[in-house]
Amino acid sequence: MTADAVFAAALDTAQRTASPISQVSSAADVGLDTAYATQHALIARRVARGERITGLKLGFTSQAKAQQMGVHDVIMGTLTDAMRLDDGAVFDRRSAIHPRIEPEVAYLLAADIDGSTAGRPLAEVVAAVAPALEIIDSRYRDFRFSLADVVADNTSAAAYVIGPWTAFTQAGALDNRAVQLEVDGRVSATGSTAAILGDPGRAIAAAARLAGRHGFTLRAGTVLLAGAATAAVPLPDHGVVEATIAGLGRVGIRTHDGADSLAQEEAR
Ligand code: OOG
Ligand code: MG
């Protein structure tokens, strides 16, 4: 087996069993090419089990995230239908190791995107925008990683939920919208969409560049998460998490960590 296949198998098992592993960089000198090859091999395993790719995500597009994790390059990960939750759905905390949650801007793509799309007007390549939440869960011990580690681990992607879509042409400028993350009705992070590359619309060109360089394809009808606008916060074992983006609306999930707490949640 090649190194990327070995790493992919270990990361896949870590995710499926919710048990953390050592950073792949602790065993070998892993470069960015091997890291993306590992991510592609990991996704190929999930697709072979019947999952479908539903989009891509960017990481470390904001200073808040880069500083929180000590990783300063923009990275790309892959989303599948098994990670998608409906707005308002319940997430089982036990399926994750040490999950965190963060507010995101989601784009619905109107066209296939590759390196040549970088110069096209956004209105031609984006159909709609929505507030979103991402649950991240590093498969590495202590939620610590190098750039190559986190790329190999599919950029910590665990789950995502998308709120109501607004047609891109109706959404207006998105370069400075207030973002708020609430846990059980209490504000736990605030920021602005301006934190995402200065304007989250720049995520499209950034994704096009990374796609060309690292073997991804962005397809019409799939989603792009532009990256968190604020630092991530720990996912509560049991509670309600909501994100609001001014002018775009609100999106939320509930969490539970066992049958009893789910029953309590449903009785509320
Ligand atoms: C990596 C994923 C980063 C974002 O929105 O910046 C990311 C991590 O923080 O574990 O998803
Ligand atoms: Mg994210």
XYZ file of C-alpha atoms and ligand atoms in Angstrom:
280
model
C 0.000 0.000 0.000
C 1.163 3.544 -0.712
C 1.645 5.974 2.186
C -1.532 7.900 1.340
C -3.615 4.681 1.359
C -2.205 3.705 4.765
C -2.936 7.167 6.230
C -6.414 7.191 4.659
C -7.281 3.819 6.211
C -6.164 5.003 9.675
C -8.060 8.309 9.421
C -11.169 6.542 8.106
C -11.189 4.126 11.051
C -10.584 6.983 13.502
C -13.647 8.789 12.155
C -15.875 5.709 12.054
C -14.978 4.611 15.578
C -14.672 8.146 17.031
C -11.233 7.301 18.421
C -8.343 9.727 17.956
C -5.028 8.766 16.357
C -1.510 10.199 16.261
C -0.813 12.906 13.691
C 0.300 11.354 10.384
C 3.268 13.762 10.415
C 4.540 12.036 13.552
C 5.161 8.834 11.547
C 6.511 10.250 8.307
C 7.587 13.430 6.594
C 4.302 14.256 4.865
C 4.206 16.960 2.203
C 1.132 18.778 0.907
C 0.871 16.556 -2.194
C 0.764 13.384 -0.076
C -1.696 15.116 2.263
C -4.156 15.899 -0.555
C -3.628 12.398 -2.020
C -4.545 11.018 1.421
C -7.702 13.144 1.551
C -8.723 11.949 -1.936
C -8.081 8.314 -0.900
C -10.139 8.858 2.263
C -13.058 10.259 0.252
C -12.731 7.406 -2.284
C -13.250 4.946 0.594
C -16.417 6.803 1.652
C -17.704 6.951 -1.938
C -17.049 3.187 -2.278
C -19.375 2.743 0.745
C -22.127 4.642 -1.078
C -21.572 8.259 -0.019
C -21.968 11.025 -2.580
C -19.855 14.187 -2.818
C -22.096 17.203 -2.123
C -19.514 19.973 -2.186
C -16.218 21.351 -0.974
C -15.123 23.511 1.936
C -12.357 25.981 2.571
C -10.437 26.223 5.827
C -8.402 29.007 7.415
C -9.891 31.773 5.297
C -10.179 33.949 8.443
C -7.498 35.198 10.840
C -9.657 34.056 13.742
C -9.418 30.424 12.608
C -5.788 30.575 11.506
C -4.775 31.995 14.886
C -6.894 29.527 16.837
C -5.280 26.536 15.128
C -1.805 27.913 14.297
C -2.186 27.052 10.598
C -2.024 29.949 8.170
C -2.614 28.624 4.633
C -6.021 28.292 3.008
C -6.900 24.600 2.599
C -9.698 22.637 0.926
C -11.776 19.678 2.082
C -14.587 17.529 0.719
C -18.230 17.295 1.868
C -20.430 14.234 1.388
C -24.132 13.547 1.875
C -23.316 11.566 5.037
C -22.081 14.813 6.635
C -25.162 16.849 5.719
C -27.741 17.639 8.395
C -31.077 19.330 7.824
C -31.641 22.734 9.396
C -32.901 22.046 12.933
C -31.742 18.404 12.923
C -30.210 16.577 15.888
C -26.483 15.712 15.888
C -25.356 12.733 17.951
C -22.361 13.926 19.975
C -21.223 10.322 20.399
C -20.394 10.063 16.688
C -17.521 12.539 17.155
C -14.283 12.702 19.176
C -13.997 16.330 20.348
C -16.339 18.282 18.084
C -16.387 22.046 17.663
C -18.834 24.200 15.747
C -18.379 27.351 13.688
C -20.512 29.739 11.616
C -19.997 29.695 7.844
C -21.250 31.224 4.604
C -22.403 28.630 2.039
C -22.498 29.164 -1.719
C -24.592 27.071 -4.108
C -22.702 26.827 -7.384
C -24.449 27.624 -10.672
C -21.581 26.449 -12.868
C -18.645 24.057 -12.794
C -15.618 25.851 -11.416
C -11.972 25.305 -12.227
C -8.809 27.376 -12.571
C -10.260 29.212 -15.604
C -13.321 30.413 -13.656
C -11.348 32.774 -11.443
C -12.138 35.822 -13.607
C -15.864 35.204 -14.187
C -18.404 37.456 -12.431
C -19.709 35.839 -9.252
C -23.318 36.194 -10.425
C -22.522 33.750 -13.263
C -21.058 31.037 -11.072
C -23.048 31.407 -7.836
C -26.777 30.594 -7.687
C -27.503 31.293 -4.023
C -26.005 31.983 -0.595
C -27.010 30.792 2.873
C -25.952 30.919 6.497
C -24.396 27.604 7.548
C -22.840 25.787 10.484
C -19.921 23.420 10.277
C -19.069 20.794 12.882
C -15.350 20.048 12.801
C -13.776 17.099 14.602
C -10.067 16.501 14.202
C -9.293 12.815 14.095
C -5.981 13.661 15.787
C -5.310 13.518 19.495
C -5.767 16.857 21.295
C -7.146 18.533 18.125
C -3.551 19.380 17.150
C -2.112 19.207 13.652
C 0.278 20.579 11.051
C -0.953 21.905 7.704
C -0.342 18.505 6.044
C -2.019 16.633 8.915
C -5.245 18.635 8.695
C -5.388 18.410 4.886
C -4.974 14.615 5.080
C -7.781 14.515 7.695
C -10.178 16.140 5.218
C -9.757 19.499 7.021
C -11.493 18.122 10.159
C -14.859 18.015 8.307
C -17.506 16.149 10.324
C -20.938 17.627 9.534
C -22.572 20.699 8.053
C -26.009 22.274 8.002
C -27.290 24.899 5.600
C -29.974 27.478 6.355
C -32.391 29.110 3.922
C -30.921 29.943 0.512
C -31.183 33.494 -0.886
C -30.719 33.980 -4.629
C -27.256 35.445 -5.097
C -28.579 38.368 -7.113
C -31.002 39.238 -4.295
C -28.510 38.839 -1.456
C -26.672 42.118 -2.040
C -23.101 42.758 -0.958
C -21.862 40.173 1.533
C -18.571 41.840 2.353
C -19.549 43.079 5.812
C -22.460 41.262 7.444
C -22.669 40.649 11.174
C -22.205 36.983 12.133
C -23.361 35.594 15.460
C -23.048 32.134 17.006
C -25.352 31.249 19.887
C -25.270 28.236 22.179
C -28.495 27.722 24.141
C -29.504 31.298 23.388
C -26.253 32.780 24.704
C -23.897 34.545 22.276
C -20.651 32.576 22.131
C -18.907 34.196 19.142
C -19.464 37.274 17.009
C -17.757 38.542 13.892
C -18.281 39.722 10.363
C -18.291 38.080 6.957
C -15.451 40.550 6.222
C -13.230 38.199 8.254
C -13.508 35.643 5.410
C -10.799 36.718 2.941
C -12.022 40.338 3.249
C -15.187 39.274 1.375
C -16.529 35.694 1.353
C -17.083 36.049 -2.420
C -13.303 35.690 -2.747
C -13.760 32.088 -1.591
C -14.880 31.185 -5.107
C -11.590 32.239 -6.725
C -9.588 30.740 -3.850
C -11.417 27.440 -4.299
C -10.877 27.525 -8.060
C -7.133 27.932 -7.543
C -6.893 25.142 -4.962
C -9.053 22.876 -7.124
C -6.706 23.305 -10.076
C -3.644 22.700 -7.950
C -4.813 19.727 -5.866
C -7.153 17.671 -8.044
C -10.642 18.787 -6.966
C -13.634 19.598 -9.140
C -16.368 22.011 -8.130
C -19.630 21.062 -9.797
C -22.751 23.084 -10.560
C -25.431 22.239 -7.990
C -22.927 21.510 -5.200
C -22.012 23.620 -2.198
C -18.901 25.564 -1.211
C -18.395 26.474 2.445
C -16.297 29.650 2.474
C -14.731 29.046 5.912
C -15.619 30.135 9.421
C -15.867 33.837 10.196
C -15.081 33.330 13.910
C -13.050 30.899 15.991
C -14.788 27.550 16.548
C -16.434 26.806 19.906
C -16.776 23.399 21.613
C -19.973 21.620 20.603
C -22.132 21.168 23.699
C -23.027 17.555 24.573
C -26.600 18.609 24.828
C -28.048 21.863 23.554
C -29.057 24.122 20.709
C -26.550 25.924 18.476
C -27.596 28.633 16.041
C -25.790 30.945 13.644
C -27.201 34.179 12.263
C -25.855 36.217 9.374
C -27.417 39.663 9.038
C -29.732 39.776 6.044
C -29.334 36.048 5.258
C -31.056 34.568 8.282
C -30.511 31.823 10.782
C -29.566 28.140 10.847
C -29.448 25.739 13.773
C -28.943 22.256 15.113
C -29.535 20.425 18.364
C -27.059 18.057 19.945
C -27.485 15.110 22.256
C -25.148 12.588 23.784
C -27.431 9.663 24.520
C -30.889 8.198 24.385
C -31.942 9.815 27.673
C -30.885 13.292 26.682
C -32.582 12.880 23.301
C -35.811 11.993 25.080
C -35.393 15.089 27.276
C -34.727 17.232 24.198
C -37.840 15.954 22.494
C -39.936 16.545 25.592
C -38.967 20.245 25.615
C -9.638 22.773 10.294
C -10.799 23.259 9.484
C -10.838 24.767 9.273
C -12.453 26.684 8.711
O -13.630 27.017 8.514
O -11.531 27.505 8.828
C -12.180 25.225 8.821
C -9.836 22.920 11.783
O -9.969 24.042 12.291
O -9.814 21.879 12.487
O -13.069 24.460 8.592
Mg -15.033 25.431 8.630
